[in-house]
PDB file of C-alpha atoms in Angstrom:
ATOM      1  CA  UNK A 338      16.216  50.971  62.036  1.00  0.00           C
ATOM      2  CA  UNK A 339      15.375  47.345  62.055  1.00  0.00           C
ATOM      3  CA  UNK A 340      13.149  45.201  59.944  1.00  0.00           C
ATOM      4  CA  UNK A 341      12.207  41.393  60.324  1.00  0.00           C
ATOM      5  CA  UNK A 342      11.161  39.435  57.040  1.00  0.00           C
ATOM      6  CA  UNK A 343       8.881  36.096  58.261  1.00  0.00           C
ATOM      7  CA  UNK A 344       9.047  34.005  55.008  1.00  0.00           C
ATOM      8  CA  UNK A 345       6.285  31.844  55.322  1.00  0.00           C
ATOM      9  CA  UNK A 346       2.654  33.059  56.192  1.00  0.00           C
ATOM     10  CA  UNK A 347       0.760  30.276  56.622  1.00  0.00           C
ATOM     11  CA  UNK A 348       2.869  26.898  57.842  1.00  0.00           C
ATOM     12  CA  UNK A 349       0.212  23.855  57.938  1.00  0.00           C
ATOM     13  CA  UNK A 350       1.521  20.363  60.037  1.00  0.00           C
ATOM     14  CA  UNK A 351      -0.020  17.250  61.273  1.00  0.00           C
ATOM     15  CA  UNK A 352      -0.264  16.839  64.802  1.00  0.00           C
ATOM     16  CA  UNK A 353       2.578  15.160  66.742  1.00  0.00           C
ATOM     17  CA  UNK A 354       5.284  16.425  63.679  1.00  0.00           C
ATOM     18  CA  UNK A 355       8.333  19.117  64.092  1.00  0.00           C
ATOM     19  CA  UNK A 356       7.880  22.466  63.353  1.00  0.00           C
ATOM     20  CA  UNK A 357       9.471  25.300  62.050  1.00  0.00           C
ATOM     21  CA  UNK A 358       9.030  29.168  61.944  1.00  0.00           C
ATOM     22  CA  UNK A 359      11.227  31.182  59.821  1.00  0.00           C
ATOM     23  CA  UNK A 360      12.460  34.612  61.021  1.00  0.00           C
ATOM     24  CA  UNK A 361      15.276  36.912  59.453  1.00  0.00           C
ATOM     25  CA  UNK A 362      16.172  40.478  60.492  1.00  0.00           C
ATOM     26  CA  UNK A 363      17.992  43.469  59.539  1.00  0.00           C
ATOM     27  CA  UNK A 364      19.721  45.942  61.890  1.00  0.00           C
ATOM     28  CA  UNK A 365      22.709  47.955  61.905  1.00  0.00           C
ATOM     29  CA  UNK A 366      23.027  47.570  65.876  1.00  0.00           C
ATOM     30  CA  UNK A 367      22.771  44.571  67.930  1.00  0.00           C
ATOM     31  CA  UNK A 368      19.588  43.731  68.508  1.00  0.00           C
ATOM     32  CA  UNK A 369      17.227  41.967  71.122  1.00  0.00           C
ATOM     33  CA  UNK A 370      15.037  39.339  69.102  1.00  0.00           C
ATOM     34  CA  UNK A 371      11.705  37.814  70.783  1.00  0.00           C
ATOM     35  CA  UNK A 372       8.437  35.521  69.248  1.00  0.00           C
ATOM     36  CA  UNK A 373       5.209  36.086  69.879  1.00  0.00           C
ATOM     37  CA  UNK A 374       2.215  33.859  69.849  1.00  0.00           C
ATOM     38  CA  UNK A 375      -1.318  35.172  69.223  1.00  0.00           C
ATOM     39  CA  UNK A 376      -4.090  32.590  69.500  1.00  0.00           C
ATOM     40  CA  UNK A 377      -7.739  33.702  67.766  1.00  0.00           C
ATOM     41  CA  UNK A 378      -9.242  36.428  69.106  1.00  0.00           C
ATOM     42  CA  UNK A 379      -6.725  37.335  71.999  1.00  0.00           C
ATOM     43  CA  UNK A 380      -3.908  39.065  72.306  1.00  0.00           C
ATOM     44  CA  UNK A 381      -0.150  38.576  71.908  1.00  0.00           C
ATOM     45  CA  UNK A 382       1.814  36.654  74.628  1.00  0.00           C
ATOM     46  CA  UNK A 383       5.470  36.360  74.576  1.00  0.00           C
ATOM     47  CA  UNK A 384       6.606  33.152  73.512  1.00  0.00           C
ATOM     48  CA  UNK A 385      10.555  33.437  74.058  1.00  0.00           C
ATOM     49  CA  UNK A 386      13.298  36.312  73.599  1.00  0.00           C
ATOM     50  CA  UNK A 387      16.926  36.441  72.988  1.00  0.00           C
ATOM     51  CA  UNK A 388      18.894  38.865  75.180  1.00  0.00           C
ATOM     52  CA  UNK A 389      22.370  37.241  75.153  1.00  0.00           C
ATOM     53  CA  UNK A 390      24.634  34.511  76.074  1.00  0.00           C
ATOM     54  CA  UNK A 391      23.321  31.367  74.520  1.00  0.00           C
ATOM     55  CA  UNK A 392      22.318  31.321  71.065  1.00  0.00           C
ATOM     56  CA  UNK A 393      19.476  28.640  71.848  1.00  0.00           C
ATOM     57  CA  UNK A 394      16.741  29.696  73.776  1.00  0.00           C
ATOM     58  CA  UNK A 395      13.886  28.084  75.180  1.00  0.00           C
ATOM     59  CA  UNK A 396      10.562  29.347  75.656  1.00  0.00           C
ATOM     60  CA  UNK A 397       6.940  28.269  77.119  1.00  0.00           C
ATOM     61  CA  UNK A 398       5.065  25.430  75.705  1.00  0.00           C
ATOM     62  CA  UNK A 399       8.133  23.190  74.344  1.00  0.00           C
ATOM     63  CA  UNK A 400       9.237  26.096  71.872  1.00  0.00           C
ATOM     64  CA  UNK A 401      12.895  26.808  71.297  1.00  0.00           C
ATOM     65  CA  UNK A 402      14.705  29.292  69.010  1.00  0.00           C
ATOM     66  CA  UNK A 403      18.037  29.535  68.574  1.00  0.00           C
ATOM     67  CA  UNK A 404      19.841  32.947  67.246  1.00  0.00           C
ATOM     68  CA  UNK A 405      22.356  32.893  64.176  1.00  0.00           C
ATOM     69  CA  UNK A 406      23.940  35.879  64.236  1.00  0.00           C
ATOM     70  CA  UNK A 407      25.966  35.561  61.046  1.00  0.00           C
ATOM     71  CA  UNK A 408      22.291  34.490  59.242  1.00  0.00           C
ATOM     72  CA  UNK A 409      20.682  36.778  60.866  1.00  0.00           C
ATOM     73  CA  UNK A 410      17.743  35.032  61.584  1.00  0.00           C
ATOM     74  CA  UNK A 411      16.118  33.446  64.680  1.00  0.00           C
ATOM     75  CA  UNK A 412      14.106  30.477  63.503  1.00  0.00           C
ATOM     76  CA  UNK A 413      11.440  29.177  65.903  1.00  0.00           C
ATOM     77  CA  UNK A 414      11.044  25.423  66.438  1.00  0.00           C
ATOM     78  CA  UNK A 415       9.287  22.566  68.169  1.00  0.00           C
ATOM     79  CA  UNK A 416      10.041  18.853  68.211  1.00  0.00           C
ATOM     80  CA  UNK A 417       6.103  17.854  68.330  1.00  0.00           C
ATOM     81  CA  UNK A 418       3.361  19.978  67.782  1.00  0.00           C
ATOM     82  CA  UNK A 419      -0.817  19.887  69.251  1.00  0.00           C
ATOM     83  CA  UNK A 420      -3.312  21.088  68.379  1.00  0.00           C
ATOM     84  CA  UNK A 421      -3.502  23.923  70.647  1.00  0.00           C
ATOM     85  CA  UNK A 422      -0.329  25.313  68.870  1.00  0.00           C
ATOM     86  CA  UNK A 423      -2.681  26.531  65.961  1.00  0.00           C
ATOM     87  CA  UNK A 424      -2.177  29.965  66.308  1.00  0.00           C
ATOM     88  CA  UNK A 425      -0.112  33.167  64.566  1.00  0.00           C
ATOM     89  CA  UNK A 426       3.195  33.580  65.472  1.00  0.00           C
ATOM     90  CA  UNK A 427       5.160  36.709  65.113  1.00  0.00           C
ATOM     91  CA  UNK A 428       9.230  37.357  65.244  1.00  0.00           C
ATOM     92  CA  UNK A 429       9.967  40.594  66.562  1.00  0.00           C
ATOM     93  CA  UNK A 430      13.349  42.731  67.091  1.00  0.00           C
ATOM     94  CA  UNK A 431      14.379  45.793  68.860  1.00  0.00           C
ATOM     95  CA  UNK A 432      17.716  47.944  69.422  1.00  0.00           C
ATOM     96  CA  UNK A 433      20.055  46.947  72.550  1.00  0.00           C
ATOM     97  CA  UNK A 434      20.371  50.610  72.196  1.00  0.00           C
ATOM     98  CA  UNK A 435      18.186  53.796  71.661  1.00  0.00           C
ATOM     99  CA  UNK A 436      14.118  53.358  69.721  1.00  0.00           C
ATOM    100  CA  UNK A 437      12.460  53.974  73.343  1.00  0.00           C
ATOM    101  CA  UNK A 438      12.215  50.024  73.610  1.00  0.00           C
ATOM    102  CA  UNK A 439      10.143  49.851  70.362  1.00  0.00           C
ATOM    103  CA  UNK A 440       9.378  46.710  69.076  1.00  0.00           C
ATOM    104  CA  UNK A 441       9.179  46.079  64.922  1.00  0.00           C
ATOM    105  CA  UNK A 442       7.399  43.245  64.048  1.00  0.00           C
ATOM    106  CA  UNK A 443       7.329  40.984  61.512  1.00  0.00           C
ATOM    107  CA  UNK A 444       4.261  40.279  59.174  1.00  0.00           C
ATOM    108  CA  UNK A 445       3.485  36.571  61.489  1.00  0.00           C
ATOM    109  CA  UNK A 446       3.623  32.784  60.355  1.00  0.00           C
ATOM    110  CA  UNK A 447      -0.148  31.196  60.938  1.00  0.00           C
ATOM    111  CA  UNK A 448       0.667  27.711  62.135  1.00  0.00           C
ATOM    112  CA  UNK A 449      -1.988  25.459  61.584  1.00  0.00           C
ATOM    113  CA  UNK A 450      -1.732  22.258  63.370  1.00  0.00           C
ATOM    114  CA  UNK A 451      -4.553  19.231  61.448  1.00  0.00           C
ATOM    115  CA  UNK A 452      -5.220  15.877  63.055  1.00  0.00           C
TER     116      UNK A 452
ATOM    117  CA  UNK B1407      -6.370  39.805  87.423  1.00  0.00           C
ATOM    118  CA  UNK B1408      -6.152  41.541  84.144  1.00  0.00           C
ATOM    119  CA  UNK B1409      -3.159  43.033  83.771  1.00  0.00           C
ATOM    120  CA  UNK B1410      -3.600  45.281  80.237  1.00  0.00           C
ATOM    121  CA  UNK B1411      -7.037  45.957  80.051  1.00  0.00           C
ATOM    122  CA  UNK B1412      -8.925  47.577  77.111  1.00  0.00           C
ATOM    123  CA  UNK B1413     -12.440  48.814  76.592  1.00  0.00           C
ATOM    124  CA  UNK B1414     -14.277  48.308  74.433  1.00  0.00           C
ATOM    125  CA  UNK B1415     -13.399  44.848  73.044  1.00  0.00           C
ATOM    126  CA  UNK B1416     -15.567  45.816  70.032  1.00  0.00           C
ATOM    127  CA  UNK B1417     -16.217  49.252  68.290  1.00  0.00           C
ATOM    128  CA  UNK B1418     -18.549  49.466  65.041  1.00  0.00           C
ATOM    129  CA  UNK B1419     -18.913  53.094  64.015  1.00  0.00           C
ATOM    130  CA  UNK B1420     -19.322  55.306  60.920  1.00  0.00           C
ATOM    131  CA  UNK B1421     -17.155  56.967  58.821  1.00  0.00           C
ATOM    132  CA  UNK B1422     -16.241  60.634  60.205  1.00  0.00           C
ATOM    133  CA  UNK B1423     -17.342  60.198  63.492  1.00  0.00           C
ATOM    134  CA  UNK B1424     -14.535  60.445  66.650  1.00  0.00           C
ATOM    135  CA  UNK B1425     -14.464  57.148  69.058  1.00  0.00           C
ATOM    136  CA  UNK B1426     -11.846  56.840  71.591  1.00  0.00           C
ATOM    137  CA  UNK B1427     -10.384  53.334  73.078  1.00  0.00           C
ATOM    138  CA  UNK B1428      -9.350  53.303  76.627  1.00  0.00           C
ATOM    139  CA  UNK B1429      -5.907  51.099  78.223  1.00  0.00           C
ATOM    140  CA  UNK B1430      -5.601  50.640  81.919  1.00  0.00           C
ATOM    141  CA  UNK B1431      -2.374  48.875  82.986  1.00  0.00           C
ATOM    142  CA  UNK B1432      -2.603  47.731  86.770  1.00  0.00           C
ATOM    143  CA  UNK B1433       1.373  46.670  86.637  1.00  0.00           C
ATOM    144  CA  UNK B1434       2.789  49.150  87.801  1.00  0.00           C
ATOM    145  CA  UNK B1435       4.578  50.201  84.630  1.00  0.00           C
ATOM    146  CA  UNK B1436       6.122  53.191  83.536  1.00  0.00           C
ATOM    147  CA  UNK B1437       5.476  53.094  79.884  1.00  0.00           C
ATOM    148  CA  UNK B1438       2.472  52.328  77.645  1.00  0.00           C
ATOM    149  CA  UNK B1439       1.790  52.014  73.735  1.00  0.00           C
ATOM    150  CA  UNK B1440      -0.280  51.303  71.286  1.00  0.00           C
ATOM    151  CA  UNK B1441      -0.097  49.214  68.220  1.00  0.00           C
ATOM    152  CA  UNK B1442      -1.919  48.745  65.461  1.00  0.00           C
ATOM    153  CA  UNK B1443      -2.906  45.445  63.702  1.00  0.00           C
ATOM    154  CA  UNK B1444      -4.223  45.455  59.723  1.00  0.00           C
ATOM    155  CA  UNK B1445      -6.498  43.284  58.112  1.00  0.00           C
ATOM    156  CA  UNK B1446      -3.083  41.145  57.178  1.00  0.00           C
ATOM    157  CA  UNK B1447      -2.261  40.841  60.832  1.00  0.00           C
ATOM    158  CA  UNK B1448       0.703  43.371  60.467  1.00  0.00           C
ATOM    159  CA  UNK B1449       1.704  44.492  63.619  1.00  0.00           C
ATOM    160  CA  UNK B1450       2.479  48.111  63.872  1.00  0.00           C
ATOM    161  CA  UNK B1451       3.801  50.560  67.017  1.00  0.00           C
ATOM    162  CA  UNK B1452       1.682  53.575  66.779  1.00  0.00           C
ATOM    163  CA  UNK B1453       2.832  55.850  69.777  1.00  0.00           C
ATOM    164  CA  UNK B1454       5.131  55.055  73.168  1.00  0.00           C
ATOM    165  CA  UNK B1455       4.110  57.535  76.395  1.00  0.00           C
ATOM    166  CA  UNK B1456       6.560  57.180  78.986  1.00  0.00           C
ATOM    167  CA  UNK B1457       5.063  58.534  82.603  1.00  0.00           C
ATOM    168  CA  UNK B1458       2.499  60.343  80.350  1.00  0.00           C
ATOM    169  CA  UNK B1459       5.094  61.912  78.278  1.00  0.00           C
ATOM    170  CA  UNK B1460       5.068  61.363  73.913  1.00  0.00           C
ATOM    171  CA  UNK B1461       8.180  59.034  73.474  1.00  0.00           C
ATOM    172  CA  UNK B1462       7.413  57.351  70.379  1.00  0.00           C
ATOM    173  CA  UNK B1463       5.444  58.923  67.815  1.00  0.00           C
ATOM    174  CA  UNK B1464       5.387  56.947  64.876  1.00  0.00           C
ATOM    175  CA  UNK B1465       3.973  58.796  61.167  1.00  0.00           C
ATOM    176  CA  UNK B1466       0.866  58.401  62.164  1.00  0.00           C
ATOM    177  CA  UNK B1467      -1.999  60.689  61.142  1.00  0.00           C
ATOM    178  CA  UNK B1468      -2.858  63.700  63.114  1.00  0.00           C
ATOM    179  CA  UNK B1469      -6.814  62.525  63.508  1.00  0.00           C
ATOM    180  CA  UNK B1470      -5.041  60.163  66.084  1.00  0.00           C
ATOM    181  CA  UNK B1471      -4.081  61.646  69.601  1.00  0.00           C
ATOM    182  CA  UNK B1472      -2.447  59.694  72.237  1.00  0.00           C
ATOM    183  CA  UNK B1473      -3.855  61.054  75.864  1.00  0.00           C
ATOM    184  CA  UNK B1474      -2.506  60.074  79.165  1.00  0.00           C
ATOM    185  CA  UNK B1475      -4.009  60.941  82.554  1.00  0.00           C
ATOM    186  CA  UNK B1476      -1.632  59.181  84.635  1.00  0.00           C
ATOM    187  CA  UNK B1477       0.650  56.621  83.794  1.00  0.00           C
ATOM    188  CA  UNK B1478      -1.384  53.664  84.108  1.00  0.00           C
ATOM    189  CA  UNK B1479      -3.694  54.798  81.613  1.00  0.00           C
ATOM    190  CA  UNK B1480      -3.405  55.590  77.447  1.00  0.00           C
ATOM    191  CA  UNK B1481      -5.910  56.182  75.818  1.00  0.00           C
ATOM    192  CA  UNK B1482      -6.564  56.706  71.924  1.00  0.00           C
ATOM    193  CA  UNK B1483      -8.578  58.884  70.296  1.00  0.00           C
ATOM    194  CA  UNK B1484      -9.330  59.130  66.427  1.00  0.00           C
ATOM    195  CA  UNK B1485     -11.281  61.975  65.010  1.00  0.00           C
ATOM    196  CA  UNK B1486     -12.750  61.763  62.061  1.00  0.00           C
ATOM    197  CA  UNK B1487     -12.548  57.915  61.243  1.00  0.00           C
ATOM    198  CA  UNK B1488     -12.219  56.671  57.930  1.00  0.00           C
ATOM    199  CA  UNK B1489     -12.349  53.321  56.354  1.00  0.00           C
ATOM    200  CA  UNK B1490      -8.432  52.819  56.580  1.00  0.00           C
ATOM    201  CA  UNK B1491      -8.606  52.701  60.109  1.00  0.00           C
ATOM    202  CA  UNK B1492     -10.606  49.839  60.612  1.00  0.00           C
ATOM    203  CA  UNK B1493      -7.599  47.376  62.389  1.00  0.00           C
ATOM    204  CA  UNK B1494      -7.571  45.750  65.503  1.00  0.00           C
ATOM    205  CA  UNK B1495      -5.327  48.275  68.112  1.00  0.00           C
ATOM    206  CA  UNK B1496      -3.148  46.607  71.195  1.00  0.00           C
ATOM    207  CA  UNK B1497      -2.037  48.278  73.865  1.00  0.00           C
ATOM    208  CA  UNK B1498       0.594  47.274  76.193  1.00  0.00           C
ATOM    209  CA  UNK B1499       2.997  48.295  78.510  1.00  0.00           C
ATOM    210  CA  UNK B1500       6.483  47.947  80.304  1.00  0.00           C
ATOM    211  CA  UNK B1501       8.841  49.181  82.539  1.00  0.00           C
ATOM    212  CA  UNK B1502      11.123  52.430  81.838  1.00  0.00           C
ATOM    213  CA  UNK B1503      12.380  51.459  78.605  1.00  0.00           C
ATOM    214  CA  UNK B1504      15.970  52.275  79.231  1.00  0.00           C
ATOM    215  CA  UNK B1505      18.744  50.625  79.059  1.00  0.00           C
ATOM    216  CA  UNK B1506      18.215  46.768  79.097  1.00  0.00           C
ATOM    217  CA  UNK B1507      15.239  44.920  78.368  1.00  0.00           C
ATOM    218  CA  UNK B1508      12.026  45.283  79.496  1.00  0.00           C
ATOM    219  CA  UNK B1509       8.989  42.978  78.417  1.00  0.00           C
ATOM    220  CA  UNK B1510       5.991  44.758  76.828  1.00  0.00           C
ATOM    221  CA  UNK B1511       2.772  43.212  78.098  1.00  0.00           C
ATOM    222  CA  UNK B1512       0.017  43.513  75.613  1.00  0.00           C
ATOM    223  CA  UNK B1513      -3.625  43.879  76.462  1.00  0.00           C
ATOM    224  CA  UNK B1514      -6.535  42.105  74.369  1.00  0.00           C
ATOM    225  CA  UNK B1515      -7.248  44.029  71.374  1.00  0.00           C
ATOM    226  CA  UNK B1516      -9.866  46.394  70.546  1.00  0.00           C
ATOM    227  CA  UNK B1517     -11.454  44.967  67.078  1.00  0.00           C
ATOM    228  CA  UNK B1518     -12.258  49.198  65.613  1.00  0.00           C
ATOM    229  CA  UNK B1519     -15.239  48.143  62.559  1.00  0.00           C
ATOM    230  CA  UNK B1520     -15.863  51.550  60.206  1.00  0.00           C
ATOM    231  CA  UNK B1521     -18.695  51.427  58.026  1.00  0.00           C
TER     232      UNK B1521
END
């Protein structure tokens, strides 16, 4: 079984500043690690996912995350936020192996981004 | 093109009566679930159907029932609704979910109200 612990539930910035999201999980097998962004009233959209190979990946909008294996955690990031990033972001993880492809979320980050 | 669809977008009901929610995926996929989202935003898998057969059947009470027709549809029923159950449910979809990764596309939410 896996679990993902998201640390911070609300995360408020001024436009233009860095940002970041921070995501730790738990799993006794490797795992396949993705963030999701929900804006109001829609649903979610992946954002970026970790498969393998490089530990920094990038993602739509100007997002990157990079993976830390010995950390275990898979902090999301971006150099200079807009407004349109105000949204909830969520970490997810899943098994390489076995769970049917099911995805365990973590409880989201709101990122709120203030002129 | 909508590519996870859900009806309806809104559902206001009252306690103890049965309301189903309908998901139509037009991607071709062989797999479809359905989340559920709490008044905290936690995001939580519900049930996984894989060409229309139960894959994932999280401990879920047995006033919900997962039905699929074919395998481009899942739809949810709930019998009996209680308070508890007011959430906002997803429902998205992927490929076979074996080996490897597959993306799960999620649909827009259906916002379930019980007064």
């Amino acid at each position: 079984a896996q679990s993902v612990t998201q640390l911070d539930s609300q995360v408020p910035v001024f436009e233009e500043a860095p940002v970041e999201l921070r995501c730790n999980y738990s799993s006794s097998v490797s795992v396949y690690l993705f963030w999701y962004v929900q804006y109001p009233n829609q649903g979610l959209q992946l954002l970026l996912k970790y498969l393998s190979g490089s530990t920094l990946v990038k993602g739509i909008n100007g997002f990157e995350a990079e993976f830390n294996k010995s950390q275990t955690s898979f902090h999301l990031r971006k150099p200079s936020v807009h407004i349109s990033d105000t949204a909830e972001y969520f970490c997810a993880v899943r098994g390489v192996t076995g769970g049917g492809n099911k995805l365990t979320f973590g409880t989201g980050t709101q990122l709120k981004v203030e002129l | 093109d909508t590519a996870v669809s859900q009806t309806p977008k809104y559902l206001v009901t009252q306690m103890g009566n049965d309301k189903s929610i309908k998901c139509e995926q037009n991607l071709g996929h062989d797999t479809m679930y359905w989340y559920k989202q709490d008044s905290k935003k936690f995001l939580k898998i519900m049930f996984s159907y894989n060409n229309k057969e139960l894959i994932i059947n999280e401990t879920v009470p047995n006033r919900f029932s997962p039905k699929s027709p074919d395998k481009a549809h899942l739809n949810l029923h709930i019998n009996s609704l209680e308070l508890g159950d007011s959430a906002v449910y997803f429902c998205a979809s992927s490929q076979d979910p074996g080996p490897g990764y597959n993306e799960q596309f999620f649909g827009p939410g259906t916002r379930l109200t019980v007064l």
